[in-house]
Amino acid sequence: RRLTGFDRVLIYQFDPEWNGTVVAEDRNDVLPSYRGLRFPAADIPRQARELYRINRLRLIAQSDYEPARIVARHAEAPTPDLSLSTLRSVSPVHLEYMRNMGTGSSMSISVMRGGNLWGLISCHSRAPHLVPFETRATCDLLGQVLSLQLTAREQADALAYRMELGGVLGRLLAAMARHDRFEDGLLREAADLLSLTHADGAAVVSHGRAHVVGLAPAVAQVEALAAWLSQTDDEADVIVHEALPSVYPEAEAFKHVASGLLAISLSRLHNSYVLWFRPEVVRTVRWGGDPAKPLESGTGLRLHPRKSFAAWVETVRGRAQPWRGPEIEAARELRTHVTNIVLQNAERLAALTQELTRTNKELEAFSYTVSHDLRAPFRHIRAYAELLKSDKGKLLDDEGREFIDHVLSGATSAGRMVDNILAFSQMGRVALAITEVDLGEQAADIVSTLKTRATKRNIVWDVGKLPVVQGDPNLLRTVLQNLIENAVKFIRDREPAHISLSATETATEH
């Protein structure tokens, strides 16, 4: 301000939506303070921002100047491009904007970051003010130095932050390597999982089932959020929201813990995500006038800028602290590593499955051959024993007949065992027919059959209520029949025998 002689010099920084905030200021008492005020993006439209980007300095020495027309020597002469001209006239709307602000002159120096417009050094005076060329050149140089320093400082800070997050990521990778499931490694190192993005809460969702750590929504709310993410049309691997309730209305119920969302998609098909949450940060924003009224309609097609720049206070809710670039990159890098781990596990599982399939086929062939070859000898033993008992039983004493009964019993038991082995060997070749199965009906039918076969036994049956389940009816009947027949078999020495069949349900299992 001392260099240029303006009444007020301020630094005006753009946000991602191109609203501008006055972050620094120096002034005398001629013009009011704008420090801390925010101005809507419409105050500096896109065309004006583009001019600021390609022309680093612009001076308006007098807001009520009369522009001079440019007259072409020839009618067919092309329209000249005055983008880089110091004498280029400005929009009448902007001149009216200046007069409404009470400024008679202004000068702007662009502050750049990597070729993009970061902000402006804006100079204002109440009265007209002409800045000499040498001073303007010095201000241009200062703007370039500030741009370089700003870029270097931000890059250094970002690099240091990336290195910090890289250390956190390394610890998470080591934790995942120590566990069979990557989810366990992430959840066991909850502090590092939160530190990776500086979040207050996180969740790991695998196949629609969520596990949460820190300050996060309830498990059911996280699972519903993951289901919503999997149904959206956005195919992005990294999802970023700073105002989640604005796109997902259900988040209004838990905005105090999750107004901000950073998520990485591991599998949309299987509804698997890692999510980080940030709570709502209620902020009071002081605008330089009502941001909802940047322009006013005039007569005809003429637009007029707003006239009031008095502080207008807005309370912003439903928004979280923005996610920084290094945090988003760290999340993306974690996704890459997790995806690689999942793919490696899938490859190992596929190889193991292939080996098991081959082994199972060999075992099935072996068991089928053995059981098939053994059935005939046991049938012959039983048949000849029965012939011996019926034809020559009268010639034998009691001990001889007892021996024959043992042979018959052993041959019958061995034959049943071979039949079971044969049935088991064929099980892998039969597709499961999954349907609803009433275990109560199956148990009642099995018990009824056993009652007719075991008429000489005194058995008290107590069959309770059994559930309806999903499964293969034939296999489930085999399971029940084996259980009940074993019960009958192992209580031969009890008179009367008591057999109870029931089912209980707990909170976690049936």
GROMACS .gro file of C-alpha atoms in nm, residues 148-357:
model
  210
  148LEU     CA    1   0.639  -1.874  -0.671
  149GLN     CA    2   0.668  -1.864  -0.291
  150LEU     CA    3   0.307  -1.976  -0.252
  151THR     CA    4   0.354  -2.268  -0.491
  152ALA     CA    5   0.683  -2.373  -0.328
  153ARG     CA    6   0.536  -2.353   0.024
  154GLU     CA    7   0.226  -2.551  -0.068
  155GLN     CA    8   0.431  -2.815  -0.249
  156ALA     CA    9   0.670  -2.848   0.048
  157ASP     CA   10   0.380  -2.877   0.293
  158ALA     CA   11   0.205  -3.130   0.069
  159LEU     CA   12   0.523  -3.335   0.035
  160ALA     CA   13   0.579  -3.342   0.411
  161TYR     CA   14   0.217  -3.440   0.464
  162ARG     CA   15   0.238  -3.715   0.200
  163MET     CA   16   0.548  -3.853   0.370
  164GLU     CA   17   0.366  -3.857   0.703
  165LEU     CA   18   0.069  -4.038   0.551
  166GLY     CA   19   0.307  -4.273   0.368
  167GLY     CA   20   0.440  -4.391   0.704
  168VAL     CA   21   0.084  -4.456   0.823
  169LEU     CA   22   0.010  -4.646   0.502
  170GLY     CA   23   0.321  -4.861   0.552
  171ARG     CA   24   0.204  -4.963   0.899
  172LEU     CA   25  -0.140  -5.052   0.764
  173LEU     CA   26   0.013  -5.266   0.488
  174ALA     CA   27   0.225  -5.449   0.747
  175ALA     CA   28  -0.085  -5.509   0.959
  176MET     CA   29  -0.277  -5.649   0.661
  177ALA     CA   30   0.016  -5.879   0.583
  178ARG     CA   31  -0.006  -6.029   0.933
  179HIS     CA   32  -0.368  -6.135   0.887
  180ASP     CA   33  -0.543  -6.371   0.651
  181ARG     CA   34  -0.816  -6.114   0.587
  182PHE     CA   35  -0.717  -5.756   0.504
  183GLU     CA   36  -1.024  -5.631   0.695
  184ASP     CA   37  -0.881  -5.769   1.019
  185GLY     CA   38  -0.552  -5.588   0.964
  186LEU     CA   39  -0.726  -5.254   0.905
  187LEU     CA   40  -0.959  -5.289   1.202
  188ARG     CA   41  -0.684  -5.401   1.439
  189GLU     CA   42  -0.494  -5.081   1.357
  190ALA     CA   43  -0.791  -4.847   1.399
  191ALA     CA   44  -0.577  -4.547   1.501
  192ASP     CA   45  -0.369  -4.569   1.183
  193LEU     CA   46  -0.680  -4.627   0.972
  194LEU     CA   47  -0.818  -4.295   1.103
  195SER     CA   48  -0.483  -4.117   1.076
  196LEU     CA   49  -0.446  -4.210   0.709
  197THR     CA   50  -0.709  -3.946   0.618
  198HIS     CA   51  -0.729  -3.756   0.948
  199ALA     CA   52  -1.085  -3.878   0.993
  200ASP     CA   53  -1.286  -3.903   1.313
  201GLY     CA   54  -1.448  -4.234   1.222
  202ALA     CA   55  -1.414  -4.515   0.971
  203ALA     CA   56  -1.585  -4.832   0.856
  204VAL     CA   57  -1.483  -5.141   0.663
  205VAL     CA   58  -1.770  -5.291   0.464
  206SER     CA   59  -1.722  -5.641   0.324
  207HIS     CA   60  -2.003  -5.807   0.128
  208GLY     CA   61  -2.249  -5.558   0.277
  209ARG     CA   62  -2.147  -5.624   0.640
  210ALA     CA   63  -1.997  -5.325   0.821
  211HIS     CA   64  -1.748  -5.290   1.105
  212VAL     CA   65  -1.703  -4.937   1.243
  213VAL     CA   66  -1.432  -4.766   1.447
  214GLY     CA   67  -1.411  -4.421   1.600
  215LEU     CA   68  -1.685  -4.157   1.570
  216ALA     CA   69  -1.902  -4.316   1.302
  217PRO     CA   70  -2.270  -4.382   1.222
  218ALA     CA   71  -2.438  -4.698   1.348
  219VAL     CA   72  -2.362  -5.025   1.171
  220ALA     CA   73  -2.705  -5.037   1.007
  221GLN     CA   74  -2.665  -4.678   0.881
  222VAL     CA   75  -2.321  -4.756   0.735
  223GLU     CA   76  -2.453  -5.067   0.560
  224ALA     CA   77  -2.739  -4.864   0.409
  225LEU     CA   78  -2.489  -4.598   0.297
  226ALA     CA   79  -2.270  -4.861   0.131
  227ALA     CA   80  -2.574  -5.006  -0.046
  228TRP     CA   81  -2.657  -4.656  -0.175
  229LEU     CA   82  -2.301  -4.608  -0.298
  230SER     CA   83  -2.309  -4.938  -0.487
  231GLN     CA   84  -2.631  -4.834  -0.662
  232THR     CA   85  -2.513  -4.491  -0.778
  233ASP     CA   86  -2.409  -4.434  -1.137
  234ASP     CA   87  -2.073  -4.291  -1.030
  235GLU     CA   88  -1.805  -4.545  -1.121
  236ALA     CA   89  -1.529  -4.354  -0.940
  237ASP     CA   90  -1.291  -4.563  -0.731
  238VAL     CA   91  -1.265  -4.282  -0.474
  239ILE     CA   92  -1.579  -4.099  -0.359
  240VAL     CA   93  -1.546  -3.762  -0.185
  241HIS     CA   94  -1.824  -3.560  -0.022
  242GLU     CA   95  -1.792  -3.261   0.210
  243ALA     CA   96  -2.168  -3.218   0.249
  244LEU     CA   97  -2.304  -3.574   0.245
  245PRO     CA   98  -2.663  -3.480   0.348
  246SER     CA   99  -2.695  -3.271   0.031
  247VAL     CA  100  -2.658  -3.582  -0.190
  248TYR     CA  101  -2.776  -3.852   0.051
  249PRO     CA  102  -3.072  -3.715   0.253
  250GLU     CA  103  -3.062  -4.008   0.497
  251ALA     CA  104  -2.729  -3.871   0.623
  252GLU     CA  105  -2.918  -3.586   0.791
  253ALA     CA  106  -2.983  -3.829   1.077
  254PHE     CA  107  -2.610  -3.873   1.147
  255LYS     CA  108  -2.458  -3.550   1.010
  256HIS     CA  109  -2.307  -3.478   1.354
  257VAL     CA  110  -2.062  -3.764   1.292
  258ALA     CA  111  -2.060  -3.801   0.913
  259SER     CA  112  -2.123  -3.485   0.715
  260GLY     CA  113  -1.797  -3.557   0.533
  261LEU     CA  114  -1.736  -3.887   0.351
  262LEU     CA  115  -1.425  -4.023   0.184
  263ALA     CA  116  -1.473  -4.375   0.048
  264ILE     CA  117  -1.279  -4.619  -0.166
  265SER     CA  118  -1.464  -4.883  -0.364
  266LEU     CA  119  -1.319  -5.233  -0.335
  267SER     CA  120  -1.607  -5.411  -0.511
  268ARG     CA  121  -1.937  -5.261  -0.619
  269LEU     CA  122  -2.058  -5.609  -0.713
  270HIS     CA  123  -2.001  -5.743  -0.362
  271ASN     CA  124  -2.075  -5.410  -0.189
  272SER     CA  125  -1.732  -5.373  -0.029
  273TYR     CA  126  -1.588  -5.035   0.074
  274VAL     CA  127  -1.357  -4.860   0.316
  275LEU     CA  128  -1.520  -4.539   0.439
  276TRP     CA  129  -1.392  -4.247   0.646
  277PHE     CA  130  -1.614  -3.992   0.820
  278ARG     CA  131  -1.580  -3.636   0.943
  279PRO     CA  132  -1.839  -3.463   1.161
  280GLU     CA  133  -2.038  -3.154   1.079
  281VAL     CA  134  -1.852  -2.828   1.140
  282VAL     CA  135  -2.100  -2.545   1.191
  283ARG     CA  136  -1.942  -2.230   1.045
  284THR     CA  137  -2.045  -1.867   1.036
  285VAL     CA  138  -1.957  -1.707   0.703
  286ARG     CA  139  -1.952  -1.329   0.668
  287TRP     CA  140  -2.040  -1.235   0.313
  288GLY     CA  141  -1.984  -0.895   0.155
  289GLY     CA  142  -2.357  -0.859   0.086
  290ASP     CA  143  -2.622  -1.122   0.029
  291PRO     CA  144  -2.463  -1.391  -0.196
  292ALA     CA  145  -2.806  -1.485  -0.330
  293LYS     CA  146  -2.839  -1.144  -0.498
  294PRO     CA  147  -2.518  -1.086  -0.695
  295LEU     CA  148  -2.694  -0.913  -0.985
  296GLU     CA  149  -3.004  -0.698  -1.012
  297SER     CA  150  -3.223  -0.660  -1.318
  298GLY     CA  151  -3.241  -0.322  -1.482
  299THR     CA  152  -3.443  -0.188  -1.767
  300GLY     CA  153  -3.441  -0.393  -2.084
  301LEU     CA  154  -3.160  -0.650  -2.097
  302ARG     CA  155  -2.919  -0.446  -1.884
  303LEU     CA  156  -2.787  -0.615  -1.569
  304HIS     CA  157  -2.669  -0.417  -1.270
  305PRO     CA  158  -2.439  -0.533  -0.990
  306ARG     CA  159  -2.565  -0.538  -0.636
  307LYS     CA  160  -2.543  -0.215  -0.441
  308SER     CA  161  -2.499  -0.342  -0.085
  309PHE     CA  162  -2.166  -0.474   0.047
  310ALA     CA  163  -2.262  -0.468   0.412
  311ALA     CA  164  -2.161  -0.780   0.604
  312TRP     CA  165  -2.423  -1.051   0.558
  313VAL     CA  166  -2.389  -1.342   0.802
  314GLU     CA  167  -2.472  -1.699   0.700
  315THR     CA  168  -2.458  -2.008   0.922
  316VAL     CA  169  -2.337  -2.307   0.721
  317ARG     CA  170  -2.453  -2.648   0.842
  318GLY     CA  171  -2.424  -3.002   0.711
  319ARG     CA  172  -2.066  -2.956   0.589
  320ALA     CA  173  -1.744  -3.108   0.718
  321GLN     CA  174  -1.384  -2.997   0.700
  322PRO     CA  175  -1.276  -3.046   0.336
  323TRP     CA  176  -1.062  -3.348   0.249
  324ARG     CA  177  -0.712  -3.249   0.140
  325GLY     CA  178  -0.539  -3.374  -0.172
  326PRO     CA  179  -0.276  -3.588   0.009
  327GLU     CA  180  -0.552  -3.755   0.212
  328ILE     CA  181  -0.746  -3.845  -0.103
  329GLU     CA  182  -0.428  -3.976  -0.266
  330ALA     CA  183  -0.346  -4.185   0.044
  331ALA     CA  184  -0.693  -4.340   0.030
  332ARG     CA  185  -0.648  -4.414  -0.342
  333GLU     CA  186  -0.310  -4.576  -0.273
  334LEU     CA  187  -0.460  -4.792   0.002
  335ARG     CA  188  -0.725  -4.905  -0.245
  336THR     CA  189  -0.455  -5.008  -0.492
  337HIS     CA  190  -0.276  -5.217  -0.229
  338VAL     CA  191  -0.598  -5.374  -0.099
  339THR     CA  192  -0.706  -5.459  -0.454
  340ASN     CA  193  -0.369  -5.624  -0.516
  341ILE     CA  194  -0.401  -5.825  -0.195
  342VAL     CA  195  -0.754  -5.937  -0.288
  343LEU     CA  196  -0.639  -6.037  -0.638
  344GLN     CA  197  -0.342  -6.232  -0.499
  345ASN     CA  198  -0.569  -6.411  -0.252
  346ALA     CA  199  -0.813  -6.487  -0.532
  347GLU     CA  200  -0.534  -6.633  -0.746
  348ARG     CA  201  -0.412  -6.849  -0.457
  349LEU     CA  202  -0.769  -6.958  -0.385
  350ALA     CA  203  -0.826  -7.043  -0.751
  351ALA     CA  204  -0.508  -7.253  -0.758
  352LEU     CA  205  -0.606  -7.426  -0.435
  353THR     CA  206  -0.959  -7.485  -0.562
  354GLN     CA  207  -0.821  -7.638  -0.879
  355GLU     CA  208  -0.594  -7.868  -0.680
  356LEU     CA  209  -0.875  -7.965  -0.445
  357THR     CA  210  -1.105  -8.035  -0.739
   0.00000   0.00000   0.00000
